[in-house]
Short mmCIF file of N, CA and C in Angstrom, two decimals:
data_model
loop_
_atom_site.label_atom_id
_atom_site.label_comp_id
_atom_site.label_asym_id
_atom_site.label_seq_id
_atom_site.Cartn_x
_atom_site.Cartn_y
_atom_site.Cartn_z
N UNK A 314 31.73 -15.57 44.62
CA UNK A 314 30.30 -15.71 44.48
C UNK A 314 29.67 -14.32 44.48
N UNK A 315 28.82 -14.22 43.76
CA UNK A 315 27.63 -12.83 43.82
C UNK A 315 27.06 -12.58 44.86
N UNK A 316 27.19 -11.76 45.27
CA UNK A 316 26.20 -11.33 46.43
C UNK A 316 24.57 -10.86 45.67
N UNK A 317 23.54 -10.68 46.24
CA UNK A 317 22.19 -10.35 46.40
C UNK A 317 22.31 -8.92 45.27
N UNK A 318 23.02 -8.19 45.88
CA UNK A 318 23.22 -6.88 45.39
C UNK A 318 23.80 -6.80 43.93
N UNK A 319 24.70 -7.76 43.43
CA UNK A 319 25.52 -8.05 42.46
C UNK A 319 24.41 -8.60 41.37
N UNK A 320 23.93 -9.81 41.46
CA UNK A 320 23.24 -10.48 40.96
C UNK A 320 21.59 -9.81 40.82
N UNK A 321 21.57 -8.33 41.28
CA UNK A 321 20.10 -7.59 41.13
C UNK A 321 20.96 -6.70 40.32
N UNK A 322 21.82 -6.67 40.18
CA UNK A 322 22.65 -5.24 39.04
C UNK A 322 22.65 -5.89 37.67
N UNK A 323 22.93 -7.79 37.63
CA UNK A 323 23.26 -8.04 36.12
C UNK A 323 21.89 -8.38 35.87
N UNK A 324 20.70 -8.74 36.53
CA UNK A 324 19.56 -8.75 36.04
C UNK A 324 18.97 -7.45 35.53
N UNK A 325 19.31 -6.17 36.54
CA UNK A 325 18.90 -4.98 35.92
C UNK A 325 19.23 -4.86 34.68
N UNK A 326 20.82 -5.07 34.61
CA UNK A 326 21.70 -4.84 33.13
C UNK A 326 21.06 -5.25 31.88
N UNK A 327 20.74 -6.58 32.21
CA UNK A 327 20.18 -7.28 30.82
C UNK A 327 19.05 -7.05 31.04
N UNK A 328 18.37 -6.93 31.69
CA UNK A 328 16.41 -6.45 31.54
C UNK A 328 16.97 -5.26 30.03
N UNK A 329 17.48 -4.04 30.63
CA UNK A 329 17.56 -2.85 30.19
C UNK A 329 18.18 -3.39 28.53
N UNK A 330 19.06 -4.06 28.41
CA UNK A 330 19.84 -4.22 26.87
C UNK A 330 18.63 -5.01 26.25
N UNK A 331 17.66 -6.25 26.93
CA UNK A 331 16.85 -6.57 25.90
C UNK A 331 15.55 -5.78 25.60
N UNK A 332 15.36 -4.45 26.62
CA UNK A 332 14.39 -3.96 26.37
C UNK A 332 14.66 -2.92 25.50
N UNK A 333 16.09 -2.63 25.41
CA UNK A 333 16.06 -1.76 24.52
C UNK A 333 16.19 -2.13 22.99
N UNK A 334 16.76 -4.09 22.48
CA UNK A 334 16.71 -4.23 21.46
C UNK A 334 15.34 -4.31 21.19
N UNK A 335 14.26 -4.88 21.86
CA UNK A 335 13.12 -4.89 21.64
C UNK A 335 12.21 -3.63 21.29
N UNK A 336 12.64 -2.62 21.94
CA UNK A 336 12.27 -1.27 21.42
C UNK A 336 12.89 -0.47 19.70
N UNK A 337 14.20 -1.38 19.55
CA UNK A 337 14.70 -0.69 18.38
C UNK A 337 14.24 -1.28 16.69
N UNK A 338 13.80 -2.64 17.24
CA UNK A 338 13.26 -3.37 16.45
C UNK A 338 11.83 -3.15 15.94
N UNK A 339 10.95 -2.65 17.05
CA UNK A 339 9.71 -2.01 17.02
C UNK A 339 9.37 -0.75 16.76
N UNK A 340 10.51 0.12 16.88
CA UNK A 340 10.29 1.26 15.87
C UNK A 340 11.02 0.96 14.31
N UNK A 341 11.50 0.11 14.03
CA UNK A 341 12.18 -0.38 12.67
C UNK A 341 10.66 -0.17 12.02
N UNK A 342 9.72 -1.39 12.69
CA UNK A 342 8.78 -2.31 12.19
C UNK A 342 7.92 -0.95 11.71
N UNK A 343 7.69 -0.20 13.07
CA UNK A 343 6.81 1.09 12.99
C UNK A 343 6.96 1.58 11.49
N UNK A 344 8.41 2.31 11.26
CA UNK A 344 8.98 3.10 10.26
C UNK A 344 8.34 2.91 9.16
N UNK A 345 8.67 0.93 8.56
CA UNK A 345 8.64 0.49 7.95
C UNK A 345 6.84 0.63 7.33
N UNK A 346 6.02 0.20 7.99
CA UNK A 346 4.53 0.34 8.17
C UNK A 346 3.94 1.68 7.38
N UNK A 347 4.64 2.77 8.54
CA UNK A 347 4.25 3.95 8.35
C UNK A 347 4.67 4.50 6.78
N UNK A 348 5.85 3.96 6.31
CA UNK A 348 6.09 4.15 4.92
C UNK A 348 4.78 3.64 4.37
N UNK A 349 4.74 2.66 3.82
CA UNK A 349 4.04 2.05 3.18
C UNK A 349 2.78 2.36 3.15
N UNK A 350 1.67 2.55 4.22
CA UNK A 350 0.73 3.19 4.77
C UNK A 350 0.58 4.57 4.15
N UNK A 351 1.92 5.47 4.28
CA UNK A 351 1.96 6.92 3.35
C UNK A 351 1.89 6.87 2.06
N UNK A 352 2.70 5.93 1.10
CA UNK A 352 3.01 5.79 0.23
C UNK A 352 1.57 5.39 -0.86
N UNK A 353 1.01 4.03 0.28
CA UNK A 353 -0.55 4.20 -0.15
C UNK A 353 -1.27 5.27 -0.29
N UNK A 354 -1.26 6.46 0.92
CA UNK A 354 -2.16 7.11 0.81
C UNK A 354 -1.97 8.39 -0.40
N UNK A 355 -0.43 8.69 -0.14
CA UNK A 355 0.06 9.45 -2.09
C UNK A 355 -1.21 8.54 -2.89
N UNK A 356 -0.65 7.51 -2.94
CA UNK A 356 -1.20 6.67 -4.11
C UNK A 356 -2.86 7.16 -4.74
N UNK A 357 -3.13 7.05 -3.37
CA UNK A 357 -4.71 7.02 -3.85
C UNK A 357 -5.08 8.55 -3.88
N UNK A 358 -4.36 9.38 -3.18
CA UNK A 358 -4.30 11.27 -3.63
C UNK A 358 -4.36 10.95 -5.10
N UNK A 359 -3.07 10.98 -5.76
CA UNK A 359 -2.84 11.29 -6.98
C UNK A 359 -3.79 10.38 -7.89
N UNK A 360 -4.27 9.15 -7.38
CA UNK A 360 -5.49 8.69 -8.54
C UNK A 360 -6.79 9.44 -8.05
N UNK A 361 -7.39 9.96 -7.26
CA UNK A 361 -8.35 11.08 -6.61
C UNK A 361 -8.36 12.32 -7.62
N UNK A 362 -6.93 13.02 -7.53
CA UNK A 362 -6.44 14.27 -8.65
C UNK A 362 -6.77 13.66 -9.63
N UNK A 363 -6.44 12.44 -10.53
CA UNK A 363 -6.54 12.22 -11.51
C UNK A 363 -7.67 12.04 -12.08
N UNK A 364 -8.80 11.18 -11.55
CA UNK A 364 -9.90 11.39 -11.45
C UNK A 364 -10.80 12.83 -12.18
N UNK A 365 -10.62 13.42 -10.83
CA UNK A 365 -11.16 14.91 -11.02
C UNK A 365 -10.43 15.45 -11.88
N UNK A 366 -9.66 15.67 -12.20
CA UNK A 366 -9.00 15.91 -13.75
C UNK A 366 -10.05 14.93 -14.90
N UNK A 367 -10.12 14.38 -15.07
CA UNK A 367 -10.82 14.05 -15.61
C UNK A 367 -12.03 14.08 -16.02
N UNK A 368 -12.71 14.38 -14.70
CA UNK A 368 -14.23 14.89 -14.69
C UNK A 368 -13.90 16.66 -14.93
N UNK A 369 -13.20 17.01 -15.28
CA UNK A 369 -13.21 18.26 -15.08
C UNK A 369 -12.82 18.80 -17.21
N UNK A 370 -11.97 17.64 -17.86
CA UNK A 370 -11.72 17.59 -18.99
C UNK A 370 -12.97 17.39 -19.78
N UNK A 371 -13.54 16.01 -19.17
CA UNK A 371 -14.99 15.73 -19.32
C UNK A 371 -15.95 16.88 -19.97
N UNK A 372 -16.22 17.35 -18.83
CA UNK A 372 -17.24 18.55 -18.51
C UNK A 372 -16.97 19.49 -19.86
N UNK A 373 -15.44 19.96 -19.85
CA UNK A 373 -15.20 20.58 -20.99
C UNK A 373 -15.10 20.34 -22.31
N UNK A 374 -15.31 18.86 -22.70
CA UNK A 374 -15.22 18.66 -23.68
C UNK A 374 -16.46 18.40 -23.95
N UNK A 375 -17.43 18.08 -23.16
CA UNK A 375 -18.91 18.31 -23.38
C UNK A 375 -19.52 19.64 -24.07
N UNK A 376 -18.74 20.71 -23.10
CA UNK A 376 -19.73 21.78 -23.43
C UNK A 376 -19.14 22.59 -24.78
N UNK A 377 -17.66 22.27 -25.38
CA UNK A 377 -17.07 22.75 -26.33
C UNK A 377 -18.21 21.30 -27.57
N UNK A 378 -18.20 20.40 -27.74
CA UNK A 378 -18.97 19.64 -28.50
C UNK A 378 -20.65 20.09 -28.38
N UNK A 379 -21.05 20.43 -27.49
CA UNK A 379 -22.17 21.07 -27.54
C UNK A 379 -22.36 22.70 -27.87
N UNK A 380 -21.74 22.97 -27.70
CA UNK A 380 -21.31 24.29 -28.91
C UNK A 380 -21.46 24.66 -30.14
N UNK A 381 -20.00 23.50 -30.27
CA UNK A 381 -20.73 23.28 -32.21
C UNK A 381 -22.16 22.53 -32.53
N UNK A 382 -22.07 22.71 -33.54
CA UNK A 382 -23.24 21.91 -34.04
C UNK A 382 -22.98 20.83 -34.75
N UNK A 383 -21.41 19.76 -34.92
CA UNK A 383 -21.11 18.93 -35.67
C UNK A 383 -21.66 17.84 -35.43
N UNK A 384 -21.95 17.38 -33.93
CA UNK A 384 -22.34 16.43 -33.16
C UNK A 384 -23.67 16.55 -32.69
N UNK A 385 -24.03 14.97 -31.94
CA UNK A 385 -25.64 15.30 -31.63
C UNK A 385 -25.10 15.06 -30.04
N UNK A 386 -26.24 15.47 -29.50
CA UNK A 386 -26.15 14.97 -27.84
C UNK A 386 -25.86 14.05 -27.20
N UNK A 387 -26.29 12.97 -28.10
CA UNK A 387 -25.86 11.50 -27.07
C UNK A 387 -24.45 11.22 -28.00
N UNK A 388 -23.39 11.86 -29.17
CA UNK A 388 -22.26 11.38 -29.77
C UNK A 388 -21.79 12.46 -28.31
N UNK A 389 -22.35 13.70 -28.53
CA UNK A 389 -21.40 14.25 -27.12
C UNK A 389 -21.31 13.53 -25.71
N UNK A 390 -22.15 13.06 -25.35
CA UNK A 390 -22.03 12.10 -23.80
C UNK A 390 -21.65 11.04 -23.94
N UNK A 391 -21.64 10.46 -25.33
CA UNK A 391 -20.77 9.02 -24.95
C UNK A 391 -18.90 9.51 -24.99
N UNK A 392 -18.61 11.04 -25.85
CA UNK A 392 -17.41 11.61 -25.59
C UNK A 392 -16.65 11.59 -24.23
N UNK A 393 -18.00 12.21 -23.38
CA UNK A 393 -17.67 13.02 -21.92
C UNK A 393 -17.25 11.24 -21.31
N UNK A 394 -18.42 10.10 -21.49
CA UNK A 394 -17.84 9.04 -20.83
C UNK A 394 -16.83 8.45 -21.24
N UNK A 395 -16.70 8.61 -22.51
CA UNK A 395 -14.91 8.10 -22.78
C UNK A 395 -13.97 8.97 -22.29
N UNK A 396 -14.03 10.10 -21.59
CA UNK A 396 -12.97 10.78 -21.01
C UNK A 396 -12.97 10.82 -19.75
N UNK A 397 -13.87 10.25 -19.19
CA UNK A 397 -14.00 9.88 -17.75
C UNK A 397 -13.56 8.67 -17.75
N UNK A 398 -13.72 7.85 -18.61
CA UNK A 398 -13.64 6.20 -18.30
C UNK A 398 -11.84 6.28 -18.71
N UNK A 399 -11.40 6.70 -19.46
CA UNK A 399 -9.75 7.17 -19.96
C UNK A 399 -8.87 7.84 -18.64
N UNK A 400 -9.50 8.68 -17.98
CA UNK A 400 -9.21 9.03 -16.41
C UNK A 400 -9.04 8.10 -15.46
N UNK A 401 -10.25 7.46 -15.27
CA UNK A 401 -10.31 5.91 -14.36
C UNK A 401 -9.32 5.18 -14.50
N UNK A 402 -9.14 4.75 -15.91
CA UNK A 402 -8.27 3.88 -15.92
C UNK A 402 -6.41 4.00 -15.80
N UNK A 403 -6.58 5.36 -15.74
CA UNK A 403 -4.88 6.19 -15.69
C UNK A 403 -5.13 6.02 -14.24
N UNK A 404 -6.00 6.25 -13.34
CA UNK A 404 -6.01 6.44 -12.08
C UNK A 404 -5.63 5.10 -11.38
N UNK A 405 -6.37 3.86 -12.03
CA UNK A 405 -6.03 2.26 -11.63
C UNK A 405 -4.62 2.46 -11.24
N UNK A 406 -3.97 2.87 -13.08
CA UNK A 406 -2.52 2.14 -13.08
C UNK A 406 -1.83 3.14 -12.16
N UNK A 407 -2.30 4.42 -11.84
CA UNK A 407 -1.47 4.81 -10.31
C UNK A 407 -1.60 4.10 -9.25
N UNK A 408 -2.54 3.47 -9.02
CA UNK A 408 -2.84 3.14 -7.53
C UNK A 408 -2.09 1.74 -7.62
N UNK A 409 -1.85 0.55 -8.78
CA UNK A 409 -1.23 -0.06 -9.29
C UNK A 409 0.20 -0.04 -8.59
N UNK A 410 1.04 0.85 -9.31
CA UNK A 410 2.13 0.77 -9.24
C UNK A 410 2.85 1.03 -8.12
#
């Protein structure tokens, strides 16, 4: 039979083995999270960059069309918004995938 002393050692024992599967499982979960969570936040960086790339192509293709004289002002700004709106939508399919 167990003595007092015996039977407080195999309770210690197994406290300690399920607290530690319970701990290994919960940094799994963590890991797992924290990927995904990062991976989002790339995500939405690189559609951010892309973006501003865009507003930045924009801008320049405004002021090179306003330069010449081939175009009128509002053929140049509906340009600049098709190259912003062409940005946006490259930026979706990053955040997308």
């Amino acid at each position: 039979m167990l003595s007092t002393r015996g039977v407080g050692g195999v309770v210690l024992a197994l406290t300690l083995v399920l607290n530690g599967l319970a701990a290994v499982t919960d940094a799994y979960a963590q890991t797992q999270g924290s990927d995904r969570r990062q991976d989002r936040r790339d995500d939405r960086q690189n559609a951010r960059d892309t973006r501003q790339t865009g507003r930045e192509d924009a801008r320049d293709a405004k002021a090179e069309c306003k330069a010449g004289d081939e175009k009128t002002r509002a053929e140049c700004r509906q340009e600049k918004r098709d190259t912003k709106q062409d940005a946006r939508g490259s930026a979706r399919e990053q955040k997308k995938d």
